[in-house]
CSV table of C-alpha atoms in Angstrom, one decimal:
chain,number,residue,atom,x,y,z
T,1,MET,CA,-12.9,-30.0,-15.1
T,2,ASN,CA,-11.1,-27.2,-13.3
T,3,ALA,CA,-13.2,-24.8,-11.3
T,4,PRO,CA,-13.4,-21.3,-12.8
T,5,ALA,CA,-10.6,-19.1,-11.5
T,6,GLU,CA,-11.6,-16.4,-9.0
T,7,SER,CA,-10.4,-12.9,-9.6
T,8,VAL,CA,-7.7,-11.5,-7.3
T,9,PRO,CA,-7.6,-7.9,-6.3
T,10,ALA,CA,-5.6,-5.3,-8.2
T,11,PHE,CA,-2.4,-4.2,-6.4
T,12,SER,CA,-2.0,-0.5,-5.8
T,13,VAL,CA,0.8,1.7,-4.4
T,14,ILE,CA,-0.2,4.7,-2.5
T,15,SER,CA,2.4,7.4,-1.9
T,16,GLY,CA,2.9,9.6,1.1
T,17,ALA,CA,1.6,12.6,-0.8
T,18,GLN,CA,-1.6,10.8,-1.5
T,19,VAL,CA,-1.9,9.6,2.1
T,20,ALA,CA,-1.4,13.2,3.4
T,21,ARG,CA,-4.1,14.5,1.0
T,22,ALA,CA,-6.6,11.8,2.1
T,23,LEU,CA,-6.0,12.6,5.8
T,24,GLY,CA,-5.5,16.3,5.8
T,25,GLY,CA,-8.0,18.4,7.9
T,26,ARG,CA,-10.0,15.4,9.0
T,27,GLU,CA,-8.8,15.2,12.6
T,28,LYS,CA,-12.3,14.8,14.2
T,29,GLU,CA,-13.3,12.1,11.8
T,30,LEU,CA,-10.1,10.2,12.4
T,31,VAL,CA,-10.4,10.4,16.1
T,32,GLU,CA,-13.9,8.9,15.8
T,33,LEU,CA,-12.5,6.2,13.5
T,34,VAL,CA,-9.8,5.3,16.1
T,35,GLU,CA,-12.3,5.2,18.9
T,36,ASP,CA,-14.6,2.9,16.9
T,37,THR,CA,-11.6,0.6,16.3
T,38,TYR,CA,-10.8,0.6,20.1
T,39,ARG,CA,-14.3,-0.5,20.7
T,40,VAL,CA,-14.2,-3.3,18.2
T,41,HIS,CA,-10.8,-4.4,19.7
T,42,GLY,CA,-12.2,-4.3,23.2
T,43,ALA,CA,-15.1,-6.4,22.1
T,44,GLY,CA,-12.7,-9.1,20.9
T,45,ALA,CA,-13.5,-8.7,17.2
T,46,THR,CA,-9.9,-8.1,16.1
T,47,LEU,CA,-6.7,-10.1,15.9
T,48,ASN,CA,-3.6,-8.2,17.1
T,49,PRO,CA,-0.8,-10.6,17.9
T,50,PRO,CA,2.5,-9.4,19.5
T,51,SER,CA,4.7,-7.1,17.5
T,52,TYR,CA,8.0,-8.5,16.3
T,53,PHE,CA,11.2,-6.6,16.8
T,54,LEU,CA,14.2,-6.9,14.5
T,55,ARG,CA,17.2,-5.5,16.4
T,56,PHE,CA,20.8,-5.2,15.3
T,57,PRO,CA,23.8,-5.9,17.5
T,58,ASP,CA,25.9,-3.4,15.5
T,59,ARG,CA,23.2,-0.7,15.7
T,60,PRO,CA,21.7,-1.1,19.1
T,61,SER,CA,19.6,2.1,19.0
T,62,SER,CA,17.8,1.0,15.8
T,63,ARG,CA,15.0,-1.4,15.2
T,64,ILE,CA,12.4,-2.5,12.7
T,65,ILE,CA,9.0,-3.6,14.0
T,66,ALA,CA,6.4,-5.8,12.3
T,67,LEU,CA,2.8,-5.3,13.5
T,68,PRO,CA,0.5,-7.9,12.0
T,69,ALA,CA,-3.3,-7.5,12.6
T,70,SER,CA,-6.8,-8.3,11.4
T,71,LEU,CA,-9.8,-6.0,11.6
T,72,GLY,CA,-13.3,-7.1,10.9
T,73,GLY,CA,-15.8,-5.0,8.9
T,74,THR,CA,-17.1,-1.9,10.7
T,75,GLY,CA,-19.5,0.8,9.7
T,76,GLY,CA,-20.2,-0.7,6.3
T,77,ASP,CA,-16.5,-1.3,5.5
T,78,THR,CA,-15.2,-4.7,4.6
T,79,GLY,CA,-12.7,-6.4,6.8
T,80,VAL,CA,-9.0,-6.1,6.2
T,81,ASP,CA,-5.9,-8.0,7.2
T,82,GLY,CA,-2.4,-6.7,7.0
T,83,ILE,CA,0.9,-5.7,8.5
T,84,LYS,CA,2.9,-2.5,9.2
T,85,TRP,CA,6.7,-2.7,8.8
T,86,ILE,CA,8.1,0.4,10.6
T,87,SER,CA,11.7,1.3,11.2
T,88,SER,CA,13.1,3.5,14.0
T,89,PHE,CA,16.7,4.7,13.4
T,90,PRO,CA,17.2,7.6,15.8
T,91,GLU,CA,20.6,8.5,14.4
T,92,ASN,CA,18.8,9.5,11.2
T,93,VAL,CA,17.9,12.8,12.8
T,94,ALA,CA,21.6,13.9,12.9
T,95,ARG,CA,21.7,13.1,9.2
T,96,GLY,CA,18.8,15.4,8.5
T,97,VAL,CA,16.5,12.4,7.7
T,98,PRO,CA,13.3,11.5,9.7
T,99,ARG,CA,13.8,8.9,12.4
T,100,ALA,CA,11.0,6.6,11.3
T,101,SER,CA,9.9,5.2,7.9
T,102,ALA,CA,7.2,2.7,7.3
T,103,VAL,CA,5.0,0.8,4.8
T,104,LEU,CA,1.6,-0.8,5.4
T,105,ILE,CA,0.4,-3.8,3.4
T,106,LEU,CA,-3.4,-4.4,3.2
T,107,ASN,CA,-4.6,-7.9,2.5
T,108,ASP,CA,-7.9,-9.0,1.1
T,109,PRO,CA,-9.5,-11.3,3.8
T,110,ARG,CA,-11.3,-13.4,1.2
T,111,THR,CA,-8.3,-14.4,-0.9
T,112,GLY,CA,-5.4,-13.4,1.3
T,113,TYR,CA,-3.9,-11.4,-1.6
T,114,PRO,CA,-2.3,-8.1,-0.7
T,115,TYR,CA,-4.1,-5.3,-2.6
T,116,ALA,CA,-2.2,-2.2,-1.5
T,117,CYS,CA,1.1,-0.9,-0.2
T,118,LEU,CA,0.9,2.5,1.5
T,119,GLU,CA,3.5,4.8,2.7
T,120,SER,CA,2.8,4.5,6.4
T,121,SER,CA,4.9,6.9,8.5
T,122,ILE,CA,2.0,9.4,8.1
T,123,ILE,CA,-0.6,6.8,8.8
T,124,SER,CA,1.4,5.7,11.9
T,125,ALA,CA,1.8,9.3,13.2
T,126,THR,CA,-1.9,9.9,12.5
T,127,ARG,CA,-3.2,6.9,14.4
T,128,THR,CA,-0.9,7.7,17.3
T,129,ALA,CA,-2.0,11.3,17.4
T,130,ALA,CA,-5.7,10.4,17.1
T,131,SER,CA,-5.3,8.0,19.9
T,132,ALA,CA,-3.6,10.6,22.0
T,133,ALA,CA,-6.2,13.2,21.3
T,134,SER,CA,-9.0,10.8,22.2
T,135,ALA,CA,-7.3,9.9,25.5
T,136,ALA,CA,-6.7,13.6,26.3
T,137,ASP,CA,-10.4,14.2,25.8
T,138,ARG,CA,-11.9,11.1,27.4
T,139,LEU,CA,-9.6,11.0,30.4
T,140,SER,CA,-10.2,14.7,31.3
T,141,ARG,CA,-14.0,14.8,30.9
T,142,ASP,CA,-14.7,14.4,34.6
T,143,GLY,CA,-12.3,17.1,35.8
T,144,ALA,CA,-11.0,20.5,34.7
T,145,ARG,CA,-10.0,20.7,31.1
T,146,PRO,CA,-6.2,21.1,30.9
T,147,ARG,CA,-5.1,24.6,30.0
T,148,ARG,CA,-1.3,24.1,30.0
T,149,VAL,CA,0.1,21.4,27.8
T,150,GLY,CA,3.7,20.3,27.9
T,151,PHE,CA,5.6,18.3,25.3
T,152,VAL,CA,8.7,16.3,26.3
T,153,GLY,CA,10.2,15.4,22.9
T,154,THR,CA,9.5,17.6,19.9
T,155,GLY,CA,9.7,15.4,16.8
T,156,LEU,CA,7.2,14.4,14.2
T,157,ILE,CA,4.9,12.6,16.7
T,158,ALA,CA,4.7,15.7,18.9
T,159,ARG,CA,3.8,17.8,15.9
T,160,TYR,CA,1.0,15.4,14.9
T,161,ILE,CA,-0.4,15.2,18.4
T,162,HIS,CA,-0.5,19.0,18.7
T,163,GLN,CA,-2.2,19.1,15.3
T,164,PHE,CA,-4.8,16.7,16.4
T,165,LEU,CA,-5.4,18.4,19.7
T,166,VAL,CA,-5.9,21.7,17.9
T,167,GLY,CA,-7.9,20.1,15.1
T,168,THR,CA,-10.4,18.6,17.6
T,169,GLY,CA,-11.0,21.9,19.4
T,170,TRP,CA,-8.4,22.2,22.1
T,171,THR,CA,-7.0,25.6,23.0
T,172,PHE,CA,-4.3,26.2,25.6
T,173,ASP,CA,-3.1,29.2,27.6
T,174,GLU,CA,0.4,27.9,27.4
T,175,VAL,CA,2.3,25.3,25.4
T,176,GLY,CA,5.5,24.0,27.2
T,177,VAL,CA,8.4,22.6,25.2
T,178,PHE,CA,11.4,20.5,26.3
T,179,ASP,CA,13.8,18.6,24.1
T,180,LEU,CA,17.5,17.7,24.5
T,181,SER,CA,18.0,19.3,21.1
T,182,ALA,CA,17.7,23.1,21.3
T,183,ASP,CA,17.2,23.2,17.5
T,184,SER,CA,14.3,20.8,17.7
T,185,ALA,CA,12.7,22.7,20.6
T,186,GLU,CA,12.9,25.9,18.6
T,187,GLY,CA,11.5,24.3,15.5
T,188,PHE,CA,8.6,22.9,17.4
T,189,ARG,CA,8.0,26.3,19.0
T,190,GLY,CA,7.8,27.8,15.5
T,191,HIS,CA,5.3,25.2,14.4
T,192,VAL,CA,3.1,25.9,17.4
T,193,GLU,CA,3.3,29.7,17.0
T,194,ARG,CA,2.3,29.3,13.3
T,195,THR,CA,-0.7,27.1,14.0
T,196,ALA,CA,-2.4,28.0,17.3
T,197,PRO,CA,-2.8,30.9,19.7
T,198,GLY,CA,-1.3,30.9,23.2
T,199,GLU,CA,2.1,31.4,24.8
T,200,VAL,CA,4.9,29.0,24.0
T,201,ARG,CA,7.5,28.4,26.6
T,202,ILE,CA,10.7,26.5,26.2
T,203,HIS,CA,11.8,24.8,29.5
T,204,ASP,CA,15.3,24.0,30.5
T,205,SER,CA,14.4,20.7,32.2
T,206,ALA,CA,11.8,18.0,32.0
T,207,GLU,CA,11.0,18.7,35.7
T,208,SER,CA,10.2,22.3,35.0
T,209,LEU,CA,7.9,21.3,32.2
T,210,VAL,CA,6.1,18.5,34.1
T,211,ARG,CA,5.5,20.7,37.1
T,212,GLY,CA,4.2,23.5,34.9
T,213,SER,CA,1.7,21.5,32.8
T,214,ASP,CA,-1.8,20.1,33.3
T,215,LEU,CA,-1.4,17.8,30.3
T,216,VAL,CA,2.0,16.2,29.8
T,217,ILE,CA,2.9,14.4,26.6
T,218,PHE,CA,6.0,12.2,26.4
T,219,ALA,CA,7.0,11.7,22.7
T,220,THR,CA,10.7,10.9,22.9
T,221,VAL,CA,13.0,8.1,21.7
T,222,ALA,CA,14.1,7.3,25.3
T,223,GLY,CA,14.9,3.6,25.7
T,224,THR,CA,15.1,3.7,29.5
T,225,PRO,CA,13.3,5.8,32.2
T,226,HIS,CA,14.8,9.3,32.8
T,227,VAL,CA,11.9,10.6,34.9
T,228,HIS,CA,12.0,9.1,38.4
T,229,ASP,CA,10.5,11.4,41.0
T,230,PRO,CA,6.8,11.0,41.6
T,231,ALA,CA,6.9,14.4,43.4
T,232,TRP,CA,7.1,16.1,40.0
T,233,PHE,CA,3.5,15.0,39.5
T,234,ASP,CA,2.0,16.1,42.9
T,235,HIS,CA,-0.3,18.4,41.0
T,236,HIS,CA,-1.9,15.4,39.3
T,237,PRO,CA,-1.6,16.1,35.6
T,238,LEU,CA,-2.9,13.9,32.8
T,239,VAL,CA,0.1,12.2,31.3
T,240,LEU,CA,0.1,10.7,27.8
T,241,ASN,CA,3.0,8.2,27.9
T,242,VAL,CA,3.2,7.9,24.2
T,243,SER,CA,6.9,7.0,24.0
T,244,LEU,CA,6.3,4.4,26.7
T,245,ARG,CA,9.7,4.3,28.3
T,246,ASP,CA,10.3,7.7,29.9
T,247,LEU,CA,8.7,7.0,33.3
T,248,SER,CA,10.1,5.0,36.1
T,249,ALA,CA,8.2,2.1,37.7
T,250,ASP,CA,7.7,4.3,40.9
T,251,ILE,CA,5.8,6.9,38.9
T,252,VAL,CA,3.6,4.3,37.2
T,253,LEU,CA,2.9,2.7,40.5
T,254,SER,CA,1.8,6.0,42.0
T,255,ALA,CA,-0.6,6.8,39.2
T,256,PHE,CA,-4.0,5.7,37.8
T,257,ASN,CA,-3.0,3.7,34.8
T,258,VAL,CA,-5.0,3.3,31.6
T,259,LEU,CA,-3.5,1.2,28.7
T,260,ASP,CA,-4.7,0.6,25.2
T,261,ASP,CA,-4.0,-3.2,25.5
T,262,VAL,CA,-2.7,-4.8,28.6
T,263,GLU,CA,-0.8,-7.7,27.0
T,264,HIS,CA,0.9,-5.5,24.5
T,265,CYS,CA,1.9,-2.8,26.9
T,266,LEU,CA,3.4,-5.2,29.4
T,267,LYS,CA,6.2,-6.2,27.1
T,268,ALA,CA,9.6,-4.9,25.8
T,269,ASP,CA,10.6,-3.0,29.0
T,270,THR,CA,7.9,-0.3,28.7
T,271,SER,CA,7.3,1.7,31.8
T,272,PRO,CA,4.2,-0.4,32.7
T,273,HIS,CA,6.3,-3.6,32.1
T,274,LEU,CA,9.0,-2.3,34.5
T,275,ALA,CA,6.2,-1.8,37.1
T,276,GLU,CA,5.0,-5.3,36.6
T,277,GLN,CA,8.6,-6.6,37.0
T,278,ALA,CA,9.0,-4.6,40.2
T,279,THR,CA,5.8,-5.8,41.8
T,280,GLY,CA,5.3,-9.2,40.3
T,281,ASN,CA,1.7,-8.4,39.5
T,282,ARG,CA,-0.6,-6.2,37.4
T,283,ASP,CA,-2.7,-4.8,40.1
T,284,PHE,CA,-1.5,-1.2,39.2
T,285,VAL,CA,-3.4,-1.5,35.8
T,286,ASP,CA,-6.7,0.2,36.3
T,287,GLY,CA,-8.2,-0.4,32.9
T,288,THR,CA,-8.1,0.2,29.1
T,289,LEU,CA,-9.2,3.1,27.0
T,290,ASP,CA,-12.1,1.1,25.4
T,291,ARG,CA,-13.6,0.8,28.9
T,292,VAL,CA,-13.4,4.6,29.3
T,293,LEU,CA,-15.1,5.0,26.0
T,294,ASP,CA,-18.0,2.7,26.9
T,295,GLY,CA,-18.4,4.3,30.4
T,296,THR,CA,-17.4,1.3,32.5
T,297,LEU,CA,-14.2,2.8,33.8
T,298,ALA,CA,-14.4,5.9,35.9
T,299,VAL,CA,-11.4,8.2,35.9
T,300,PRO,CA,-10.4,9.9,39.2
T,301,THR,CA,-9.8,13.6,39.3
T,302,ASP,CA,-7.6,13.5,42.4
T,303,ARG,CA,-4.8,11.3,41.1
T,304,THR,CA,-2.2,11.5,38.3
T,305,VAL,CA,-3.6,9.7,35.3
T,306,VAL,CA,-1.2,8.0,32.9
T,307,PHE,CA,-2.3,6.7,29.5
T,308,SER,CA,0.2,4.2,28.0
T,309,PRO,CA,-0.6,3.2,24.4
T,310,PHE,CA,1.6,0.5,22.9
T,311,GLY,CA,0.1,1.3,19.5
T,312,LEU,CA,-2.1,-1.4,18.0
T,313,GLY,CA,-1.7,-2.7,14.4
T,314,VAL,CA,-5.5,-2.7,14.0
T,315,LEU,CA,-5.4,1.1,14.3
T,316,ASP,CA,-3.0,1.3,11.3
T,317,LEU,CA,-5.3,-1.0,9.4
T,318,ALA,CA,-8.3,1.1,10.1
T,319,VAL,CA,-6.6,4.3,9.0
T,320,GLY,CA,-5.0,2.5,6.0
T,321,ARG,CA,-8.3,1.2,4.8
T,322,PHE,CA,-9.8,4.7,5.2
T,323,VAL,CA,-6.9,6.1,3.0
T,324,HIS,CA,-7.3,3.4,0.4
T,325,ALA,CA,-11.0,4.1,0.1
T,326,GLU,CA,-10.5,7.8,-0.2
T,327,VAL,CA,-7.9,7.5,-2.9
T,328,ALA,CA,-10.0,5.0,-4.8
T,329,ARG,CA,-13.0,7.4,-4.5
T,330,ALA,CA,-10.9,10.2,-6.0
T,331,GLY,CA,-10.0,7.9,-8.9
T,332,GLU,CA,-6.3,8.2,-8.0
T,333,LEU,CA,-5.2,4.6,-7.3
T,334,HIS,CA,-2.0,3.7,-9.0
T,335,THR,CA,-2.3,0.0,-9.8
T,336,VAL,CA,0.6,-2.2,-10.8
T,337,ASP,CA,-0.4,-4.2,-13.9
T,338,ASP,CA,0.3,-7.9,-13.7
T,339,PHE,CA,1.8,-7.6,-10.2
T,340,PHE,CA,0.4,-11.1,-9.6
T,341,HIS,CA,1.6,-13.1,-12.6
T,342,GLU,CA,1.3,-16.8,-11.8
T,343,LEU,CA,-2.4,-17.2,-11.4
T,344,SER,CA,-2.8,-20.6,-13.0
T,345,ARG,CA,-1.7,-23.7,-11.1
T,346,HIS,CA,-0.6,-25.5,-14.2
T,347,GLY,CA,0.4,-22.7,-16.6
């Protein structure tokens, strides 16, 4: 006799509009969620294998990245497996289309069946911004709170990081802006002026911005370092190396370096990876953010501190699971009837 069939989860599709509604105005809660996920990851209770890069010989600036991951149950939530599939096509910007697009698949850890497909460019930007806001807070707690923030690169990620800083209580006397595109810099200035008090200053060079900022945020699409002189950082700012490839090995080697995950960051010619290649060792890595969160890594106040987050798939899963729960709670899940059709082995 055949064993009774187990039920498989319903499959739902969650749009970007639904994602935005579920996440809007919840910056503090989402930073806490990301910090909790970092702690779980630091304790070894996640699976986060290497990201996989699909590159194109005829489109060398473009790539699509697969980030598989598994996150155990936390805070009463059930566990979740899944994968983010995110494309980066920088030439889209000139076409008037956003650079990045993404979907996130959530899988039921009991059956392995996928149960949701979510628009994920917003989820990806949210977890990146929440990570940056957490690092800005945690890495500056032992020193003076930065009053001048500077953004190198003024796209969607910069906007989300600014939103999360403001949404978690940051105020600035001055917001510095530098972008190779004057239109993008002006657009970002308009966003800042509409959403937060303080002076906004557009810089004519990355050097001017770095030297004039206490908190420096790199959010570009740079594929190779364009910032090479450690002297720009003589005033010891806090640097969020979000785009990962702007800084030369010399700058990394002169700084106090905090990563989100060592193995992930030291790949794919990131700035920390270039530093490893230059020295043949990892001695320049001082620790990870989860160690800052649990108080086992002290952050100096007399050195430039650089936070380099590769971006972990478990963060996408945590935020995606949160969104799915919120949309379900609102009774707004759009399920696809009979998405899984062949559920009997023998018909």
